[in-house]
Coordinates of C-alpha atoms in Angstrom, one line a residue:
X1 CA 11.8 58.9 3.2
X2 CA 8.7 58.2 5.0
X3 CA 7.3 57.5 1.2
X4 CA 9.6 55.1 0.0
X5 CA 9.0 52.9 3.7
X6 CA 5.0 52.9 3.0
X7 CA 5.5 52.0 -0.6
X8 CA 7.9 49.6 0.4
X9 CA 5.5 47.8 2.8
X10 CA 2.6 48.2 0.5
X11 CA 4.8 46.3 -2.3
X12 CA 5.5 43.7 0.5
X13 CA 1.8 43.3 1.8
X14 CA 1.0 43.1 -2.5
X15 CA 3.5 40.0 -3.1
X16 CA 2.5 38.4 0.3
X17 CA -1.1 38.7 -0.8
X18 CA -0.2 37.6 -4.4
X19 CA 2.0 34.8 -3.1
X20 CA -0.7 33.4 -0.7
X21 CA -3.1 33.6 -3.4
X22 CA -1.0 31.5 -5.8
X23 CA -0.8 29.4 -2.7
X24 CA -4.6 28.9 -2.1
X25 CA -5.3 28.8 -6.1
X26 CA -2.9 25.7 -6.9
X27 CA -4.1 24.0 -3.7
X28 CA -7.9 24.4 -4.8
X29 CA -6.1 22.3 -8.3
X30 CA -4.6 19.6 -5.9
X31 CA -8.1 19.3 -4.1
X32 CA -9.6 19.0 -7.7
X33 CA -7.6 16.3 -9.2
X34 CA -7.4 14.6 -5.7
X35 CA -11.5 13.6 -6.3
X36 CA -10.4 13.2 -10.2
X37 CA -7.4 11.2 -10.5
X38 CA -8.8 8.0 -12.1
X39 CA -7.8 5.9 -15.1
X40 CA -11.4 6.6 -17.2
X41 CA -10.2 10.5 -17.0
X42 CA -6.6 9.3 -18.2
X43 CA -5.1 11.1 -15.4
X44 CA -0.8 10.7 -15.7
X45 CA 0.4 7.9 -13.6
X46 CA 3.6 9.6 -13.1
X47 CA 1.8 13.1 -11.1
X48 CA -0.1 10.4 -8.6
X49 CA 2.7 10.3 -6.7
X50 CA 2.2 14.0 -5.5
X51 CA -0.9 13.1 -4.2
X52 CA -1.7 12.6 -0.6
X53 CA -1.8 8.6 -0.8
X54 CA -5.1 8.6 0.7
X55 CA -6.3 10.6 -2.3
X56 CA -5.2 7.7 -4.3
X57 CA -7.6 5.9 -3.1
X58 CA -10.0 7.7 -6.2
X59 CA -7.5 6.5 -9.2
X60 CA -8.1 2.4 -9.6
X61 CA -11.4 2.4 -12.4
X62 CA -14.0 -0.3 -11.1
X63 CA -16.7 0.9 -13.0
X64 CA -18.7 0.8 -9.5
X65 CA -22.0 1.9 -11.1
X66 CA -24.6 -0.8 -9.5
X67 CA -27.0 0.1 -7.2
X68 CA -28.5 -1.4 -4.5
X69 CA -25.6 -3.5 -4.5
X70 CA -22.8 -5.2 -2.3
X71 CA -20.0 -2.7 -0.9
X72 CA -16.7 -4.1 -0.8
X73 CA -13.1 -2.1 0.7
X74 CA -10.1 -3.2 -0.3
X75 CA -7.7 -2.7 2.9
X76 CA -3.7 -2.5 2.7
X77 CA -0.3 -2.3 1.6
X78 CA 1.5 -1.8 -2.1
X79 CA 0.2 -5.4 -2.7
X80 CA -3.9 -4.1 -2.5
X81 CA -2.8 -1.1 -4.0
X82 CA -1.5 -2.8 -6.8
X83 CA 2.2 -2.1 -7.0
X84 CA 3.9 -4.3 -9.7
X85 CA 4.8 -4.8 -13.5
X86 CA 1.4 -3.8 -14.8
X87 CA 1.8 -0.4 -12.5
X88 CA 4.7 0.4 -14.1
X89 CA 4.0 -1.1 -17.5
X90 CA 0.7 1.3 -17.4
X91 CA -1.6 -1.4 -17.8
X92 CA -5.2 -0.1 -17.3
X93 CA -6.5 -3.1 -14.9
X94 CA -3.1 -3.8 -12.8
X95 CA -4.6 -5.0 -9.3
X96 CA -6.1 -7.4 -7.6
X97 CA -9.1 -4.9 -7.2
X98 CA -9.3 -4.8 -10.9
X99 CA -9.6 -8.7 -11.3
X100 CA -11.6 -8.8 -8.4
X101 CA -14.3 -6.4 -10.4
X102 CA -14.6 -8.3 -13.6
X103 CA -15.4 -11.6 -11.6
X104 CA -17.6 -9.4 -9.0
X105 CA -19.1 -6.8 -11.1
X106 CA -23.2 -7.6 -11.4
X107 CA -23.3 -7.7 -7.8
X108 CA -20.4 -5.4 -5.7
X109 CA -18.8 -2.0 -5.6
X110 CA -15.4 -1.8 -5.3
X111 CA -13.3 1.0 -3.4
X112 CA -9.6 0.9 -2.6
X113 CA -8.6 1.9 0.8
X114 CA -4.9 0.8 0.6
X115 CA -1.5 2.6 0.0
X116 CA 2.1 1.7 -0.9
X117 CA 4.2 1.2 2.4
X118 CA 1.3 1.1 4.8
X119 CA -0.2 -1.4 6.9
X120 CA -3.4 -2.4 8.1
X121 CA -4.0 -0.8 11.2
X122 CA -3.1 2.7 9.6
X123 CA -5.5 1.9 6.6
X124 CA -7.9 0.9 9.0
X125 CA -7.6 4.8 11.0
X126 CA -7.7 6.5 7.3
X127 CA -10.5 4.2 6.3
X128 CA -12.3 5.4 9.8
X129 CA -11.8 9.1 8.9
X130 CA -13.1 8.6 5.5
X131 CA -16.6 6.8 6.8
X132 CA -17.2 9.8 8.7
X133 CA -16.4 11.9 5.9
X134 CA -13.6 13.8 7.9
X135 CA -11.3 13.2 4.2
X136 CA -14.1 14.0 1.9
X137 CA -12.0 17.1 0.2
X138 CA -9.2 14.1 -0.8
X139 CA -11.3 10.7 -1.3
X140 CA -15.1 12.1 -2.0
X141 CA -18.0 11.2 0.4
X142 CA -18.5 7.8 2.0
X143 CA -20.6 5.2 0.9
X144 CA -24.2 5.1 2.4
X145 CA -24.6 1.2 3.0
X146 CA -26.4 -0.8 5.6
X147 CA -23.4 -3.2 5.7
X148 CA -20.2 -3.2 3.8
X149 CA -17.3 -5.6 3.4
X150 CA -13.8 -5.5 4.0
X151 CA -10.7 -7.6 2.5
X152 CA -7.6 -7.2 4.6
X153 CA -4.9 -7.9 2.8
X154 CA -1.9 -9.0 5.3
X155 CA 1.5 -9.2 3.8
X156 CA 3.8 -11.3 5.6
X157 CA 6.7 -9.2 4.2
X158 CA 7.0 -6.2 6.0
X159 CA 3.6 -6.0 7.6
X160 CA 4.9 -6.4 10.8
X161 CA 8.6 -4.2 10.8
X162 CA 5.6 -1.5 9.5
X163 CA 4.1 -1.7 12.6
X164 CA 7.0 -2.2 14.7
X165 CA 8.8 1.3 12.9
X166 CA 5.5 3.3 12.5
X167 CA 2.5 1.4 14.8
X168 CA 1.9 4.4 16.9
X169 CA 1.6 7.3 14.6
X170 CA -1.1 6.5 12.6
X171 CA -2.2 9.4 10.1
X172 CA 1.0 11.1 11.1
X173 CA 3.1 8.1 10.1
X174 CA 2.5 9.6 6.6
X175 CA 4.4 12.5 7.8
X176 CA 1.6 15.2 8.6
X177 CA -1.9 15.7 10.4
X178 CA -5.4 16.1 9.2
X179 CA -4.7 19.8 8.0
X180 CA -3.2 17.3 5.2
X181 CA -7.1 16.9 4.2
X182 CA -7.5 20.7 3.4
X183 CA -4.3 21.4 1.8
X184 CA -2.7 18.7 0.2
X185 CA -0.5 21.2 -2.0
X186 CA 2.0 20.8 1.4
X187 CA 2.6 16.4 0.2
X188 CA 2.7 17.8 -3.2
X189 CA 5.8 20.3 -2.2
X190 CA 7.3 17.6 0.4
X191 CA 6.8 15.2 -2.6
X192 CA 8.7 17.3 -5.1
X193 CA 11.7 18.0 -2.5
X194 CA 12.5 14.4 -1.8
X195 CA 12.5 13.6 -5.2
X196 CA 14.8 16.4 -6.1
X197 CA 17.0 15.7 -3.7
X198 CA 17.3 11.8 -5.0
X199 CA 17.7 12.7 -8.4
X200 CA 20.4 14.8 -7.1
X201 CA 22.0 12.1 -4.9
X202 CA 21.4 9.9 -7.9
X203 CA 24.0 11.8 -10.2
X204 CA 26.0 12.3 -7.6
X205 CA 26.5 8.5 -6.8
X206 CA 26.4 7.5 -10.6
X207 CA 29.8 6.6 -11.2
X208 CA 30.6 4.8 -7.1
X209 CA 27.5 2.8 -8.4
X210 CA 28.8 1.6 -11.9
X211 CA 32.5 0.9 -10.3
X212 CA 30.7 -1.1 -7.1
X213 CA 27.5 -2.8 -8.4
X214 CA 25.2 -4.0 -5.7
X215 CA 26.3 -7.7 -4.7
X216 CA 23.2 -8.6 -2.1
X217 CA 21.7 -10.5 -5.0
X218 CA 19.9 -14.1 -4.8
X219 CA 19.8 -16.2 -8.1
X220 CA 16.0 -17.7 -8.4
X221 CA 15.3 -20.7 -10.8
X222 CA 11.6 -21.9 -11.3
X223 CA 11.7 -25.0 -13.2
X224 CA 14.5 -24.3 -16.1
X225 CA 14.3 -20.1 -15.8
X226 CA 17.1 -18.4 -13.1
X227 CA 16.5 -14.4 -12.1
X228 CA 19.1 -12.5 -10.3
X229 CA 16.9 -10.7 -7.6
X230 CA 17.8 -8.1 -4.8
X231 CA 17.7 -9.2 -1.5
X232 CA 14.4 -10.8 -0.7
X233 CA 11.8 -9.8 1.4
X234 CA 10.9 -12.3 3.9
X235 CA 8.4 -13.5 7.0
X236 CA 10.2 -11.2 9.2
X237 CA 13.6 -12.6 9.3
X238 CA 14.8 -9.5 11.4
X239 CA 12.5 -9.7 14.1
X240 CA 12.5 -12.2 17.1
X241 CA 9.5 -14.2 18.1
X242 CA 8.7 -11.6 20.8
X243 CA 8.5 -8.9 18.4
X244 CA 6.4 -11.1 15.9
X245 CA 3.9 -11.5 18.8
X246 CA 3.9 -8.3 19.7
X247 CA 3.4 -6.7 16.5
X248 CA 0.8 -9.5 15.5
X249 CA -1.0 -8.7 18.9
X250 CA -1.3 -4.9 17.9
X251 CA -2.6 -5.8 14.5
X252 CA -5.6 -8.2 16.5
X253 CA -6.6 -5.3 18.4
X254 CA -6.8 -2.5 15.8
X255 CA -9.0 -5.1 14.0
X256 CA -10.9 -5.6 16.6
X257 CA -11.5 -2.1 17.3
X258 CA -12.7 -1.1 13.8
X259 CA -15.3 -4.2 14.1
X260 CA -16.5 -3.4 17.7
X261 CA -17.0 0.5 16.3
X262 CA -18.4 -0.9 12.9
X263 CA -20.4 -3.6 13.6
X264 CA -22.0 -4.0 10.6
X265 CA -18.9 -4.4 8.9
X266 CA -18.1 -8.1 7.1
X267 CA -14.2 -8.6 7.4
X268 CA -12.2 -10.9 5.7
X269 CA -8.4 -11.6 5.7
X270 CA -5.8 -13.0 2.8
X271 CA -2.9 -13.8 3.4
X272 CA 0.0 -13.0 1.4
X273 CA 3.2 -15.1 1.8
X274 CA 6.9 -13.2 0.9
X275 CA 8.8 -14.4 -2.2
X276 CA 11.1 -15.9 0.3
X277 CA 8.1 -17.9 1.4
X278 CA 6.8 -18.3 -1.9
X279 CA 9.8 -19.6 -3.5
X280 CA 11.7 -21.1 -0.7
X281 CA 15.3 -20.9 -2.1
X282 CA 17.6 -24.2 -1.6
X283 CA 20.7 -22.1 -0.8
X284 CA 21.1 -19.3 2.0
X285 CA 20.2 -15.9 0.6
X286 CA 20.3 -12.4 0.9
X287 CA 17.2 -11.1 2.7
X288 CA 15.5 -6.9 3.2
X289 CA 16.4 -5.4 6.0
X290 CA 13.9 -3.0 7.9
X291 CA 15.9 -2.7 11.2
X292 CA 19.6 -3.2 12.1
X293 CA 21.3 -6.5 12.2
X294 CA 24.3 -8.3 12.1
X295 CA 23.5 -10.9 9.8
X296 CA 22.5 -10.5 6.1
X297 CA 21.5 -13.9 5.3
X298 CA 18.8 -16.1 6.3
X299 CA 17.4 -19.5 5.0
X300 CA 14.4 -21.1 3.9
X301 CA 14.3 -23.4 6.9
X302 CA 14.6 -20.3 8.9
X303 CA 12.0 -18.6 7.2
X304 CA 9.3 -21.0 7.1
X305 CA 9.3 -21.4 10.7
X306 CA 8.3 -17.9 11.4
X307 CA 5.9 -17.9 8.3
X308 CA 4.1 -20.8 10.2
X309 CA 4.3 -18.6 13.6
X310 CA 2.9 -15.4 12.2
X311 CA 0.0 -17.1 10.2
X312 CA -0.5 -19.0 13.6
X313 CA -0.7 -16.3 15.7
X314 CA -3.2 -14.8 13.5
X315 CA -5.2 -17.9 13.6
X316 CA -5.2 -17.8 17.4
X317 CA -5.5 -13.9 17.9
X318 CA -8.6 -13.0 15.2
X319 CA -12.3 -14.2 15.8
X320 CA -12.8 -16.2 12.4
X321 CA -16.1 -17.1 13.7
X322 CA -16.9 -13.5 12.8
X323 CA -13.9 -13.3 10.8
X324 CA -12.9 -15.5 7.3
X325 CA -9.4 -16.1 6.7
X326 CA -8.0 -17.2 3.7
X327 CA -4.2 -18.6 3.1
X328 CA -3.4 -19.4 -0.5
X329 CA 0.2 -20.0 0.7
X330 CA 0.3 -23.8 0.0
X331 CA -1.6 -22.6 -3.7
X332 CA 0.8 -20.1 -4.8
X333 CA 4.2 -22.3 -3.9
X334 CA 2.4 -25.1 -5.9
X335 CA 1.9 -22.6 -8.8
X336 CA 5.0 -21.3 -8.4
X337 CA 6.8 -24.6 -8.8
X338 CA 6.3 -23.9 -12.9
X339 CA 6.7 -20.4 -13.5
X340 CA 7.4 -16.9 -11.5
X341 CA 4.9 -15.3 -10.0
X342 CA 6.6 -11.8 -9.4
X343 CA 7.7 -9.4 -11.6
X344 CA 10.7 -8.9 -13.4
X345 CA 10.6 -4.8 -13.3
X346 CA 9.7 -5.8 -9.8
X347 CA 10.6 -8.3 -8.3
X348 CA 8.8 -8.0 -5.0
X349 CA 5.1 -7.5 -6.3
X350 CA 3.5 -9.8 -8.3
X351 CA 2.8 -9.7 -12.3
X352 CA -0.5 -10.5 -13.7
X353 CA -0.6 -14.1 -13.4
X354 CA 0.0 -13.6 -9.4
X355 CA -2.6 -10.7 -8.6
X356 CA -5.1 -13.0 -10.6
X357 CA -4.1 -15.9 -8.6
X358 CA -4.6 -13.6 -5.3
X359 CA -8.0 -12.5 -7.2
X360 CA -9.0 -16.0 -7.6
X361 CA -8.1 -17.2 -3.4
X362 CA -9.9 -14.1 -2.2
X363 CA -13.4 -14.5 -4.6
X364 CA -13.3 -18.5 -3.9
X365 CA -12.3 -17.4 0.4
X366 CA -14.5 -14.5 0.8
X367 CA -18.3 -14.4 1.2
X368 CA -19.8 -11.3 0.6
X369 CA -22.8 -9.9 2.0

């Protein structure tokens, strides 16, 4: 009897060990790929998304090879990321970081420091953790640089309800805590989880899908062309013009911060209007909801007024004599006046001819040094 007990332990102590060790061995792969996930290796798309996000940051191919050159970080949401048709069409230079390096190249390094539904002030707490090399086993070590530059990248359309829903978590708005840095195998399981349980929600509600299609849809001509678009991100039609304040006032100060910490650090910020903004429909029309609210419909008169207040309140908060701002707002409507800027896979990032357009604002707004 007392046998079979210590042979049953030692079998249990042998596939604790063994399971522990697969453990550790798989999460030594994750910290691999994490500092080898870039386009030149032809690293799968599709398996980025079980990567921490801030090990992302490794993927976009700039070809930063110069030395003795300019440093530039590319600072916020999906839009600096790159999120759009090209993403998902696989196309090798999909971002505004990758037309930014073919008009930059002789002269600047590029790194990313931006990730799909984040905000600036997070980026900025990552991007702190990275120059002190505390996320070296995710994003490889930090530059060595007498000065370096930063683009921030606002998006008026859901900046703000980011940093209303998520402001005060920072790192662990991504759902963890810096262990994350040492063993990203845990995103990688959480990863695999939620997507298994969508795909399982996703047969489930096939069929109540197909009988009830979706009917929060705007119809979106430019000159003679019409798209039937979900419901439109705007400049925060769901908050009031306290929150907007309040939010934007946040934002000021975690900018601040980072300069008064690194002040050899040249910042610059574009602007990025919504669609709604953008394409200022005639009619009323359906816009994204972040929090609760009775009404589903807002207008462009509506939604110009508060683009004007946000970019305002930026304008009054931020030190542009330290700071650059750039606002190709009036450029893009102009532009899109002729022919959609936005995707038609996705409708609320922009396709090529819009990240170049960004590209071109931010190289003709920003001075490097």
């Amino acid at each position: 009897m007392r046998n079979s007990i210590w042979n049953l332990c030692i079998n249990l102590i042998l596939v604790l060990f063994s399971t522990l060790l697969g453990i550790l061995t798989i999460n030594q792969f994750f910290l691999y790929i994490s500092n080898n996930n870039n386009q030149r290796q032809d690293f799968p798309r599709k398996l980025l998304q079980y990567l921490e996000p801030i090990a992302r940051w490794t993927y976009p191919d700039y070809k930063n090879s110069v030395t003795n050159s300019k440093s530039l970080f590319i600072v916020g949401d999906s839009y600096a990321e790159g999120a759009g048709d090209l993403y998902l069409k696989d196309s090798y230079k999909y971002s505004i970081g990758h037309f930014l390096d073919k008009q930059w190249r002789k002269n600047t390094n590029i790194y990313l420091a931006a990730n799909s539904g984040s905000y600036i002030p997070l980026q900025l707490s990552l991007l702190e953790m990275h120059l002190r090399g505390d996320s070296k086993n995710l994003t490889g070590m930090p530059i060595k640089a007498g000065t370096f530059n930063l683009v921030l990248y606002f998006y008026e359309g859901n900046d703000l309800e980011n940093t209303l829903l998520n402001s005060r978590m920072l790192f662990q708005s991504f759902g963890g805590s810096k262990l994350r840095f040492k063993f990203p195998i845990l995103y990688a399981l959480k990863t695999a989880n939620r997507l298994g349980k969508q795909k399982i929600l996703s047969i489930l509600t096939k069929q109540t899908s197909q009988t009830r299609p979706n009917s929060l849809r705007n119809n979106i001509c430019v000159d003679s062309i019409c798209r039937s678009i979900p419901s439109m991100q705007t400049a925060s039609a769901g908050l009031s013009e306290e929150q907007i304040n309040v939010e934007i006032e946040y934002l000021v100060n975690s900018i601040k911060k980072f300069s008064s910490q690194y002040t050899n650090a040249n910042m610059c910020l574009v602007y990025i209007p919504s669609p709604a903004t953008i394409y200022s429909p005639k009619e009323d029309f359906f816009y994204q909801q972040y929090l609760p609210n009775k009404s589903l419909k807002t207008d462009a008169k509506s939604n110009n007024k508060k683009s004007l207040l946000i970019r305002q309140s930026l304008l009054e908060g931020l030190n542009f004599e330290l700071m650059t701002f750039v606002d190709p707002t009036k450029t893009l409507q102009k532009k899109a006046l002729k022919e959609f800027i936005h995707g038609k896979l996705d409708p609320k990032h922009f396709n090529e001819y819009g990240y170049k357009l960004i590209a071109e604002s931010t190289s003709q707004g920003c001075s490097l040094r």
